PDB file of C-alpha atoms in Angstrom:
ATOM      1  CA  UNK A  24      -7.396 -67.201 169.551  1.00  0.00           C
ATOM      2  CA  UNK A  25      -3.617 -66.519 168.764  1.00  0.00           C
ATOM      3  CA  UNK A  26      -1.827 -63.626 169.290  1.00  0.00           C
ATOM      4  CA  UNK A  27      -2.021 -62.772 166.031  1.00  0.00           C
ATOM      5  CA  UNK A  28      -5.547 -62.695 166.030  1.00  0.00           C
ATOM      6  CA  UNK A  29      -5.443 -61.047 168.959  1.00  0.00           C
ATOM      7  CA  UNK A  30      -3.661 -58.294 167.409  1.00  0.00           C
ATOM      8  CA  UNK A  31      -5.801 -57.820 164.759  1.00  0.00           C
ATOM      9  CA  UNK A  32      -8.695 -57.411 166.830  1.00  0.00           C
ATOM     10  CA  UNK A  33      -7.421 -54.804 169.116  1.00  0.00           C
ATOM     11  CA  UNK A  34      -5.650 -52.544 166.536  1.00  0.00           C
ATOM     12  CA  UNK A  35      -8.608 -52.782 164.628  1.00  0.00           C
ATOM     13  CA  UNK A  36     -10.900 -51.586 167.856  1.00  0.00           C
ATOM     14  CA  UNK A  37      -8.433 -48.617 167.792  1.00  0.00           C
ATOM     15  CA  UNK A  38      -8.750 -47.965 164.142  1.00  0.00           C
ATOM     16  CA  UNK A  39     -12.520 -47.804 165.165  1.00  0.00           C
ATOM     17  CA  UNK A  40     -12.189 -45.973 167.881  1.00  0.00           C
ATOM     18  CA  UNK A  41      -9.809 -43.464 165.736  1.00  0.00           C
ATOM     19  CA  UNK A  42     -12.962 -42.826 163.360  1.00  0.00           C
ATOM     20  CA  UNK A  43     -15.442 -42.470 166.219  1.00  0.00           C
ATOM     21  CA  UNK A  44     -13.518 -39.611 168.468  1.00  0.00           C
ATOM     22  CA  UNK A  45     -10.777 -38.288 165.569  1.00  0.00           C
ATOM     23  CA  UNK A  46     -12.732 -36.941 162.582  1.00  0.00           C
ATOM     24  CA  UNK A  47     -13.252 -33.290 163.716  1.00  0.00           C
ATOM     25  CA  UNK A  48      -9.391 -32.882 164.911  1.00  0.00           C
ATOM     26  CA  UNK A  49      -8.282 -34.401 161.239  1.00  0.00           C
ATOM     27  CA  UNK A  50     -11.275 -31.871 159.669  1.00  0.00           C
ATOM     28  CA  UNK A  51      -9.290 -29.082 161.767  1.00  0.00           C
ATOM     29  CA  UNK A  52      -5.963 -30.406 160.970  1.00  0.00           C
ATOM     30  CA  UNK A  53      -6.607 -30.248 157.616  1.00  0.00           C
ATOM     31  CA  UNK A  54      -8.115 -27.074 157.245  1.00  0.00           C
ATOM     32  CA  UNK A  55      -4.799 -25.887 158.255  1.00  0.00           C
ATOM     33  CA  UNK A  56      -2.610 -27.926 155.824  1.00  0.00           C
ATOM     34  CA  UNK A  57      -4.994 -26.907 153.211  1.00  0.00           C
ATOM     35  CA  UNK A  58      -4.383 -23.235 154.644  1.00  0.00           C
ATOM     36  CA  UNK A  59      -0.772 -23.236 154.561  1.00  0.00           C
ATOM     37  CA  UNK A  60      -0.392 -25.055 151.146  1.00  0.00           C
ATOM     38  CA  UNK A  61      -2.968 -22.901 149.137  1.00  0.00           C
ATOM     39  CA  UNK A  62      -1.613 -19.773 150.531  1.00  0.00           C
ATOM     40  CA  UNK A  63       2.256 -21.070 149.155  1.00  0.00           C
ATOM     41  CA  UNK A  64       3.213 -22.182 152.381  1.00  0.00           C
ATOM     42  CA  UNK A  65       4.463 -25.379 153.873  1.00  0.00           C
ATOM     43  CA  UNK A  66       3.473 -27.908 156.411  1.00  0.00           C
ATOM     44  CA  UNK A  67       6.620 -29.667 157.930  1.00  0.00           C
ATOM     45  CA  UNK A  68       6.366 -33.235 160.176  1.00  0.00           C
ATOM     46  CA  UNK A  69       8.833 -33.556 162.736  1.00  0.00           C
ATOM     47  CA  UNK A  70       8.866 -36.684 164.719  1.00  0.00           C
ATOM     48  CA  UNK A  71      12.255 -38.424 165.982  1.00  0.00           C
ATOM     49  CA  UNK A  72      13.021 -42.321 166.581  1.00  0.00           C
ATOM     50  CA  UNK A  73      10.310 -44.286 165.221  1.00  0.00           C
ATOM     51  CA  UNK A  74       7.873 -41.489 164.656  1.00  0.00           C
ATOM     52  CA  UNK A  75       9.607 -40.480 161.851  1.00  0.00           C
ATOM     53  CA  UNK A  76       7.882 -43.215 160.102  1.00  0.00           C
ATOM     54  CA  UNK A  77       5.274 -41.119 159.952  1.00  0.00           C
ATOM     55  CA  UNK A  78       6.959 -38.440 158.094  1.00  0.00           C
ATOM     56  CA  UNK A  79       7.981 -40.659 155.388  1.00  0.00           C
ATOM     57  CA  UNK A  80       4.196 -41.829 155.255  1.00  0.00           C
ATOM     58  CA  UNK A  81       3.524 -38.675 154.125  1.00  0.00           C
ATOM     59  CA  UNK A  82       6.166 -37.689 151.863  1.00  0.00           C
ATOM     60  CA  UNK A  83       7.826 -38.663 149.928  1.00  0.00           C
ATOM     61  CA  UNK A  84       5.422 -41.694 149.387  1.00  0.00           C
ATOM     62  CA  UNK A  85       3.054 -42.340 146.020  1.00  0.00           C
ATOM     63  CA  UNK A  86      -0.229 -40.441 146.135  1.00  0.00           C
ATOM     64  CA  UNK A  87       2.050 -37.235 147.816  1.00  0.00           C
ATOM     65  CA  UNK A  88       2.001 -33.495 146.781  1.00  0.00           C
ATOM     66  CA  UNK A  89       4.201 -30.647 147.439  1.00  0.00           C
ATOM     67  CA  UNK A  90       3.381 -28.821 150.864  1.00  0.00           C
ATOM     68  CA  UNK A  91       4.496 -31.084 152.892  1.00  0.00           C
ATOM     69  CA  UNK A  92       8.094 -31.222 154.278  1.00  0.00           C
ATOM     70  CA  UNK A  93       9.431 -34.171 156.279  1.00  0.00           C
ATOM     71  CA  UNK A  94      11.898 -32.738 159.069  1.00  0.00           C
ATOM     72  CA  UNK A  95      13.450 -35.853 159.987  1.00  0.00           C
ATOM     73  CA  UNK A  96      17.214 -35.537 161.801  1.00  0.00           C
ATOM     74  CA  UNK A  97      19.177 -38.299 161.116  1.00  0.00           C
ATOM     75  CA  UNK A  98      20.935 -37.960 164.447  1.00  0.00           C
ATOM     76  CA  UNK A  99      17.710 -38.983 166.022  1.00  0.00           C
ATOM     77  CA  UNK A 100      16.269 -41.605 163.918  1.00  0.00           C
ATOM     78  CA  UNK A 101      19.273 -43.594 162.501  1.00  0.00           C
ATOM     79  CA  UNK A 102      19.106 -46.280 165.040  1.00  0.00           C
ATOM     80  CA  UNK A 103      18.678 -49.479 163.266  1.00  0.00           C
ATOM     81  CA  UNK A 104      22.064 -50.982 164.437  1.00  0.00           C
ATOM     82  CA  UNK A 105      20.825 -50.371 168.055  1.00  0.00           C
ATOM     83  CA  UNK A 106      24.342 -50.895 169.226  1.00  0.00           C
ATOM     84  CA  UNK A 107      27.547 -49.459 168.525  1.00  0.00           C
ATOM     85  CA  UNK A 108      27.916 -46.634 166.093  1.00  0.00           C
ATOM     86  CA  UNK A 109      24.779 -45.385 164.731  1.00  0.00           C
ATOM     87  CA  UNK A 110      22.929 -47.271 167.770  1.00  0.00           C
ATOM     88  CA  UNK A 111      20.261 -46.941 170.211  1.00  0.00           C
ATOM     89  CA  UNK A 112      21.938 -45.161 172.600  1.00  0.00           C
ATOM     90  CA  UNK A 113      22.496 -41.909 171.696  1.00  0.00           C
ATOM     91  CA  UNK A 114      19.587 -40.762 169.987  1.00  0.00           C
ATOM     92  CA  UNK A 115      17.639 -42.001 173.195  1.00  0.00           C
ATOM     93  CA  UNK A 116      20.016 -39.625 175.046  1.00  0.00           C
ATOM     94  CA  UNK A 117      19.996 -37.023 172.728  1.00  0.00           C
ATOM     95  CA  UNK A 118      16.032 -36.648 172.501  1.00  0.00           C
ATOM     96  CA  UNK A 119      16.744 -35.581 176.033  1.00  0.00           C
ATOM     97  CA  UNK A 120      18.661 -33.089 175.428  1.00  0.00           C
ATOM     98  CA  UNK A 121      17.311 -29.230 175.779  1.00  0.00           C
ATOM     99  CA  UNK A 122      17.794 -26.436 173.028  1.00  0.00           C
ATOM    100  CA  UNK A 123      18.603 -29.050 169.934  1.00  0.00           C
ATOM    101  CA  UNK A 124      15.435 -28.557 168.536  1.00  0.00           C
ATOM    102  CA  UNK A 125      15.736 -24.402 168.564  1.00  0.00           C
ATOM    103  CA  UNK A 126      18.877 -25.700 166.732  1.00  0.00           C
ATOM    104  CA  UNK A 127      17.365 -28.001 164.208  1.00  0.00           C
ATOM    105  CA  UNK A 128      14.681 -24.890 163.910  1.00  0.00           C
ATOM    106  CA  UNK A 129      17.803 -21.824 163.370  1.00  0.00           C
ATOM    107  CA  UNK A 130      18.606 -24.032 159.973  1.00  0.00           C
ATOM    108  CA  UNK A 131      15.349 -22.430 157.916  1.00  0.00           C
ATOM    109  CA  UNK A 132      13.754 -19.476 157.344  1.00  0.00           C
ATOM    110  CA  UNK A 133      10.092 -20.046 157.596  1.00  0.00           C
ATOM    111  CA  UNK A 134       7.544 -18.658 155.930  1.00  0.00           C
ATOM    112  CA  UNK A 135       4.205 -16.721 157.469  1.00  0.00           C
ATOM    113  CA  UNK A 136       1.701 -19.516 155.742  1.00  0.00           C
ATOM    114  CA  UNK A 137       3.752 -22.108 157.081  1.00  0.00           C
ATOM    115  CA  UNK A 138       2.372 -24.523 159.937  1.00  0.00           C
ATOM    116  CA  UNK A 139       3.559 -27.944 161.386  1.00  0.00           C
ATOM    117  CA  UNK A 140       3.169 -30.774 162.411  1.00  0.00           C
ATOM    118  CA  UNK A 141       4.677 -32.914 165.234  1.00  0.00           C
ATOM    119  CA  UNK A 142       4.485 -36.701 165.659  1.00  0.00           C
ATOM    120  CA  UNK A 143       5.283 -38.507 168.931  1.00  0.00           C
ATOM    121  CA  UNK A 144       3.444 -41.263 170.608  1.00  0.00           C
ATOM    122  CA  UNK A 145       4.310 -40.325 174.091  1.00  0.00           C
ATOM    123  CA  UNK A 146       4.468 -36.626 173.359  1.00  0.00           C
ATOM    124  CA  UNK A 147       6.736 -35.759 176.385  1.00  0.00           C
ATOM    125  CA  UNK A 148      10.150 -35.326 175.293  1.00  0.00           C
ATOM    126  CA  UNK A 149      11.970 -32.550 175.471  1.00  0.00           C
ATOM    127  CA  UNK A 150      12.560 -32.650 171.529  1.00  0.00           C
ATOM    128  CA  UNK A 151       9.162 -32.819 170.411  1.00  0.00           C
ATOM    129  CA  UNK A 152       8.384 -30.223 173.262  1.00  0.00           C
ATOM    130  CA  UNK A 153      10.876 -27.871 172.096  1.00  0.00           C
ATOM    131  CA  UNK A 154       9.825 -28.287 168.350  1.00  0.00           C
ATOM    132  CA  UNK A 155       6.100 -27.521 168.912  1.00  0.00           C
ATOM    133  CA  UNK A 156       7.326 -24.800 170.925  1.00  0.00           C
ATOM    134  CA  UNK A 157       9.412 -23.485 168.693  1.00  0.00           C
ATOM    135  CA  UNK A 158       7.254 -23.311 166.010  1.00  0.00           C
ATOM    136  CA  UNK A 159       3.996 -21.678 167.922  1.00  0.00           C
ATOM    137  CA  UNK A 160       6.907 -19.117 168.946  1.00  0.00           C
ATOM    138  CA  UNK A 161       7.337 -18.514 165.127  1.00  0.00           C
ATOM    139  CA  UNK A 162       3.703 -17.844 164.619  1.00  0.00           C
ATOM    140  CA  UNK A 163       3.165 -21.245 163.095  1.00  0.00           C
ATOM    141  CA  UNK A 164      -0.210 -23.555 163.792  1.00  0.00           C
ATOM    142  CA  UNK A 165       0.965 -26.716 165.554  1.00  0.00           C
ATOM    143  CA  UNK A 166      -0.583 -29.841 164.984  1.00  0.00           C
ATOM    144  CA  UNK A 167      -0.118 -32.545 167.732  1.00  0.00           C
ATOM    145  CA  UNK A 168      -0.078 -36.502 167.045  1.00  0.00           C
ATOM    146  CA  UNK A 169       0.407 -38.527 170.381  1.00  0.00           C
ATOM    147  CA  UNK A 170      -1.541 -41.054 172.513  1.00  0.00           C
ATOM    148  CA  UNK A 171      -3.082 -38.846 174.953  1.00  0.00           C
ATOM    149  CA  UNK A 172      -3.462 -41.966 177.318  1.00  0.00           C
ATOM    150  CA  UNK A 173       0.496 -42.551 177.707  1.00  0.00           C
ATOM    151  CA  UNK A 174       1.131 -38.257 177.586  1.00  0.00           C
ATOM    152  CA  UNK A 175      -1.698 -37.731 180.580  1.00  0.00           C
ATOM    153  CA  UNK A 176      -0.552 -40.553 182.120  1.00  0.00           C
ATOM    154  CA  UNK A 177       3.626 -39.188 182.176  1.00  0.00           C
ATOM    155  CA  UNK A 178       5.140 -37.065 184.207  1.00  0.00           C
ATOM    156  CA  UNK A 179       6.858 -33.964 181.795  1.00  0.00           C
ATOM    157  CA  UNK A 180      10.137 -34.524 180.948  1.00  0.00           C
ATOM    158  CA  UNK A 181      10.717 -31.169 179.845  1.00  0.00           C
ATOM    159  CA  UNK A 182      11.879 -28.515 182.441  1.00  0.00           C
ATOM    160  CA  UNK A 183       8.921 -25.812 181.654  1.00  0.00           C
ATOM    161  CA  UNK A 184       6.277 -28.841 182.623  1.00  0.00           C
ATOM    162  CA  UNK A 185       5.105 -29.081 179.636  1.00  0.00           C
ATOM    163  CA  UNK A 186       3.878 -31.970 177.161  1.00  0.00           C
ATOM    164  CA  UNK A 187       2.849 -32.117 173.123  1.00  0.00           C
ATOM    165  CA  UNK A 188      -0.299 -31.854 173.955  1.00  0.00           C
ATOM    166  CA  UNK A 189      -0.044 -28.376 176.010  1.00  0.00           C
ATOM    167  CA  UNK A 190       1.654 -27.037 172.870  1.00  0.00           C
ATOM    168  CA  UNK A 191      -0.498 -28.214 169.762  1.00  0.00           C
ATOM    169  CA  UNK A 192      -3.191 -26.013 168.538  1.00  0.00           C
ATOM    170  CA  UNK A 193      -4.670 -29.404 167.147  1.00  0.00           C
ATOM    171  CA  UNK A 194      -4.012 -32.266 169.056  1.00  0.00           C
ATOM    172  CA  UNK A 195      -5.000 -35.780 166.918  1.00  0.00           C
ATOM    173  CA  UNK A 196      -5.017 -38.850 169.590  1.00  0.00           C
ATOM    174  CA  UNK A 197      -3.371 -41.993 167.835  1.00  0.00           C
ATOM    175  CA  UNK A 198      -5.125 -43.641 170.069  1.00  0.00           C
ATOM    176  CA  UNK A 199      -2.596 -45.905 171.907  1.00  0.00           C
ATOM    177  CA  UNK A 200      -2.669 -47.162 175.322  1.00  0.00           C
ATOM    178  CA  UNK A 201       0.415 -46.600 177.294  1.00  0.00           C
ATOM    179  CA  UNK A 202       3.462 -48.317 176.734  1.00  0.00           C
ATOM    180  CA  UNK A 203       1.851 -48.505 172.526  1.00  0.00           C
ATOM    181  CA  UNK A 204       1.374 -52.250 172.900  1.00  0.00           C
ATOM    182  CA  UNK A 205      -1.748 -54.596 172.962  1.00  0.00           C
ATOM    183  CA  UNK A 206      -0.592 -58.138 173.310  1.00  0.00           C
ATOM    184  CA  UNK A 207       0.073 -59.922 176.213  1.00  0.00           C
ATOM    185  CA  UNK A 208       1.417 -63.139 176.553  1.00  0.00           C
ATOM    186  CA  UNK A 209       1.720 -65.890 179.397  1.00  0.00           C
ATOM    187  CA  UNK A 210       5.141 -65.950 180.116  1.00  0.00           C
ATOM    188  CA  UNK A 211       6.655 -62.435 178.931  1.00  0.00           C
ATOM    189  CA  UNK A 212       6.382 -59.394 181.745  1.00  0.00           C
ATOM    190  CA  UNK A 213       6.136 -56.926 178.778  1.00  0.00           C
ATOM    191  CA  UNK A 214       3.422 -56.925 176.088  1.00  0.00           C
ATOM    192  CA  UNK A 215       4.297 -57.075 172.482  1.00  0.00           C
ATOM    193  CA  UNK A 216       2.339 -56.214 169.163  1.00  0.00           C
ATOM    194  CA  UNK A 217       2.714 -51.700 168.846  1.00  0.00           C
ATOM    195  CA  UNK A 218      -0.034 -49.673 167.116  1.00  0.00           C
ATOM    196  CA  UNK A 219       1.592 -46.917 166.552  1.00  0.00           C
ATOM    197  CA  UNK A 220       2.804 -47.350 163.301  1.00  0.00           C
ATOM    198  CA  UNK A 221      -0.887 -48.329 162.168  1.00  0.00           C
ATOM    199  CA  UNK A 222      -3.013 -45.936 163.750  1.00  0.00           C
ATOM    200  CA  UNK A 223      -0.137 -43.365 162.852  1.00  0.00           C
ATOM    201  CA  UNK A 224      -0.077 -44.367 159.242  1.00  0.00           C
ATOM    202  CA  UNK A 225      -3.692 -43.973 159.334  1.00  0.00           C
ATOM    203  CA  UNK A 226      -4.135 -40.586 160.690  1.00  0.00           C
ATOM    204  CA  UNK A 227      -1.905 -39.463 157.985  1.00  0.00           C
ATOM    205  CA  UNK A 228      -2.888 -40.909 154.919  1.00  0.00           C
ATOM    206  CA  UNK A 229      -7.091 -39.296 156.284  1.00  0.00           C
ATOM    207  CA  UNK A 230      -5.423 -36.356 156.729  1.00  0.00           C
ATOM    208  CA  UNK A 231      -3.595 -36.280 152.988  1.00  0.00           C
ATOM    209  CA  UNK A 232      -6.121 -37.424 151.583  1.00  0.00           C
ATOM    210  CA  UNK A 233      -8.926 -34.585 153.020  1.00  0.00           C
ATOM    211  CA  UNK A 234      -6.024 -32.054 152.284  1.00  0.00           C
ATOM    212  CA  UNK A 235      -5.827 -32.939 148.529  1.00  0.00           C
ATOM    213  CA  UNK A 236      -9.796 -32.847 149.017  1.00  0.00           C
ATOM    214  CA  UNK A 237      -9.850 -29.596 150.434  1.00  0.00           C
ATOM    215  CA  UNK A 238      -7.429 -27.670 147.810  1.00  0.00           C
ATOM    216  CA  UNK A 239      -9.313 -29.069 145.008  1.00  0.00           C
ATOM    217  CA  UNK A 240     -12.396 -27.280 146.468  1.00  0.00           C
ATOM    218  CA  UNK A 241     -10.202 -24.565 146.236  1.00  0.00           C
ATOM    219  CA  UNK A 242      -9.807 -25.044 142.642  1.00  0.00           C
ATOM    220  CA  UNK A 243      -5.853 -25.746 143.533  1.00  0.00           C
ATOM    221  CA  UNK A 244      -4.879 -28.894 141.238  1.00  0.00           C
ATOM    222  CA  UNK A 245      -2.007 -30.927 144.221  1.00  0.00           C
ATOM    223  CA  UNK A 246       0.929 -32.026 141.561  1.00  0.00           C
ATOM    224  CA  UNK A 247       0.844 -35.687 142.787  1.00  0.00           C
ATOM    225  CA  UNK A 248       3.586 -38.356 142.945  1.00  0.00           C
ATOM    226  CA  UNK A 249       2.811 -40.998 141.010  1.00  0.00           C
ATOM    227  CA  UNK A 250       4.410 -44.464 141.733  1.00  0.00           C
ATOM    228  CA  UNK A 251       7.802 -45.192 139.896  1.00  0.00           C
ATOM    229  CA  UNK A 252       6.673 -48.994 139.281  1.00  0.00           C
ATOM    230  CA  UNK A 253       4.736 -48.827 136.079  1.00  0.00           C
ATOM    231  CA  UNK A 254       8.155 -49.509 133.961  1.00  0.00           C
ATOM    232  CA  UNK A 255       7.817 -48.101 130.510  1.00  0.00           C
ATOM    233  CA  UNK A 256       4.553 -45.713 131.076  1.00  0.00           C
ATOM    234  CA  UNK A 257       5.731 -42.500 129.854  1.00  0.00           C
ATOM    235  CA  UNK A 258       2.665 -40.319 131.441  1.00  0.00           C
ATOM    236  CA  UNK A 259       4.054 -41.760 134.962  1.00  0.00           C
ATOM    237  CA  UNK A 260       7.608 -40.928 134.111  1.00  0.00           C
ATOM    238  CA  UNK A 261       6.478 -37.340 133.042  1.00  0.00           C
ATOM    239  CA  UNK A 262       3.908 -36.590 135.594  1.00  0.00           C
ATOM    240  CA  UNK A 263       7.394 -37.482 137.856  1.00  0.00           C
ATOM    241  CA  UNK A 264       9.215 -34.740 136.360  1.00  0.00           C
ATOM    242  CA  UNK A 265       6.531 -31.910 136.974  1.00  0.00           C
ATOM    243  CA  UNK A 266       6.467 -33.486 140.848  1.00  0.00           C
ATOM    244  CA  UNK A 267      10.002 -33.033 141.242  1.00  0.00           C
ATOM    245  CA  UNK A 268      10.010 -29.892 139.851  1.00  0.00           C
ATOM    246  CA  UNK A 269       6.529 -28.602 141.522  1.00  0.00           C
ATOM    247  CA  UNK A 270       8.486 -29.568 144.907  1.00  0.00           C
ATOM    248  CA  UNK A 271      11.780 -27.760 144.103  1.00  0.00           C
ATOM    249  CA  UNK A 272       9.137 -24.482 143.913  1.00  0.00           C
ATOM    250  CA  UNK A 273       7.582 -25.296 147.091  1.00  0.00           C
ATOM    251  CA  UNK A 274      10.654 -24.798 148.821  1.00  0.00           C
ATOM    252  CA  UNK A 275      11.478 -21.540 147.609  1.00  0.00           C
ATOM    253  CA  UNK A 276      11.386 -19.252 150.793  1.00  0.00           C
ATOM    254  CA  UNK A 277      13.123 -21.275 153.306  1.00  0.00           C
ATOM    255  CA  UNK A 278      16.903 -20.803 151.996  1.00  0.00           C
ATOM    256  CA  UNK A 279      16.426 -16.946 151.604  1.00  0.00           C
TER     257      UNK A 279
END
C-alpha cells in the first residue's frame, strides 16, 4: 500500500469516526445557527492561518445563505509567501499576541441573536482563546471546532489557562490526532498527509446543510448562492442578484 492509499484510508476512518461521535454536537451547533439566523441575527467563523479555510467553506462558497459571516484577518492568514513580506513569520508571532482579538472584536457592533463560531485545530492560541472569549463575554453562543486530542494533549498558551475547548458552549471534535497528520514514512522524522482541511470541510458543509434544513422547518426560505458557472442562465444570474442583496440586509446592525 502507498502512501496515498494510506491516506485515504485513515482520513476516511476519521470521516467515520466524525459521523459516529459528532452528530449530536453538529444537531446542537446547528440549532444555534438556525437560532441566530431566523431570529435576524448572524453567525460569524473566525479561524486564523489555515483555519480560515474553513470560513471560506462556508461562505462565500455555492450552496451558501446569508447568516453567516466569515471573520477572517488578513494579518493572520496571508501567509502564502512564507518568507519575506506577507510571510510566515509574523502571523505565527502575531497569533501569540494577547488583546488583538478584543481588537478585531471593538470593530462591530453585534447583535443580541448573534452567535459564533471559532475554528482552530489545536484550539490553544491565544487568538482563538481571546475570540471565543470575547464573544461568550458579549452574550454570544460559542461554537468550538478543534481536535480535542492535540488541545488535551497541549499545555495553554494563553495566560488565564485556558483552551477553545474551555470556552465553547459547543465544542465539534475534527477529529485529528496531534500534530493533524496521518502518514508516516521511512525516512522522514515528521509525518505528512493533514486532515484538517477534510474533516474541517466536512463538519461545515453537515452543519450548512442541517442549518438550511432547520430554517426551512421554520418556514424561513435561506436565499442561496447559486454557482456563477452556468454562463448564459439568466435564473442563476438573477437568483445572484437577490443573494447579494439578501446579504447586504443581513448585515444591517453591525455598522450602527
Amino acid at each position: 500500500m502507498n502512501a496515498s492509499i494510506t491516506y485515504f484510508e485513515k482520513t476516511l476512518a476519521l470521516l467515520q469516526h466524525l459521523r459516529e461521535t459528532q452528530l449530536d454536537n453538529i444537531e446542537r451547533a446547528a440549532e444555534i445557527c438556525a437560532n441566530a439566523i431566523g431570529n435576524q441575527g448572524l453567525v460569524f467563523l473566525f479561524g486564523n492561518g489555515h483555519s480560515r479555510m474553513m470560513c471560506e467553506e462556508m461562505t462565500p462558497r455555492q450552496g451558501c445563505f446569508p447568516g453567516f459571516v466569515a471573520l477572517v484577518e488578513l494579518s493572520l492568514s496571508n501567509h502564502a509567501a512564507i518568507i519575506g513580506a506577507n510571510g510566515l513569520r509574523a502571523p505565527l508571532h502575531l497569533e501569540k499576541y494577547e488583546g488583538y482579538a478584543e481588537e478585531i472584536l471593538k470593530g462591530f457592533k453585534f447583535g443580541a441573536r448573534d452567535a459564533f463560531i471559532v475554528i482552530s485545530t489545536s484550539g490553544i492560541r491565544p487568538v482563538i482563546v481571546e475570540m471565543a472569549m470575547g464573544a461568550q463575554k458579549r452574550g454570544l453562543p460559542v461554537v468550538g471546532i478543534c481536535s480535542r486530542r492535540h488541545s488535551e494533549q497541549s499545555v495553554p498558551a494563553h495566560s488565564s489557562g485556558k483552551k477553545l475547548i474551555d470556552c465553547a458552549d459547543v465544542v465539534i471534535d475534527n477529529g485529528c490526532p496531534p500534530g493533524d497528520c496521518v502518514v508516516e514514512l521511512d525516512g522522514l522524522e515528521w509525518r505528512t498527509g493533514p486532515t484538517s482541511t477534510v474533516t474541517g470541510a466536512m463538519i461545515i458543509n453537515m452543519l450548512r446543510s442541517r442549518v438550511a434544513e432547520k430554517l426551512l422547518e421554520r418556514g424561513i426560505k435561506p436565499e442561496l448562492l447559486p454557482s456563477h458557472q452556468f454562463v448564459g442562465n439568466a435564473n442563476a444570474a438573477e437568483q445572484l442578484e437577490r443573494f447579494y442583496e439578501a446579504y447586504r440586509r443581513s448585515l444591517a446592525h453591525l455598522y450602527q
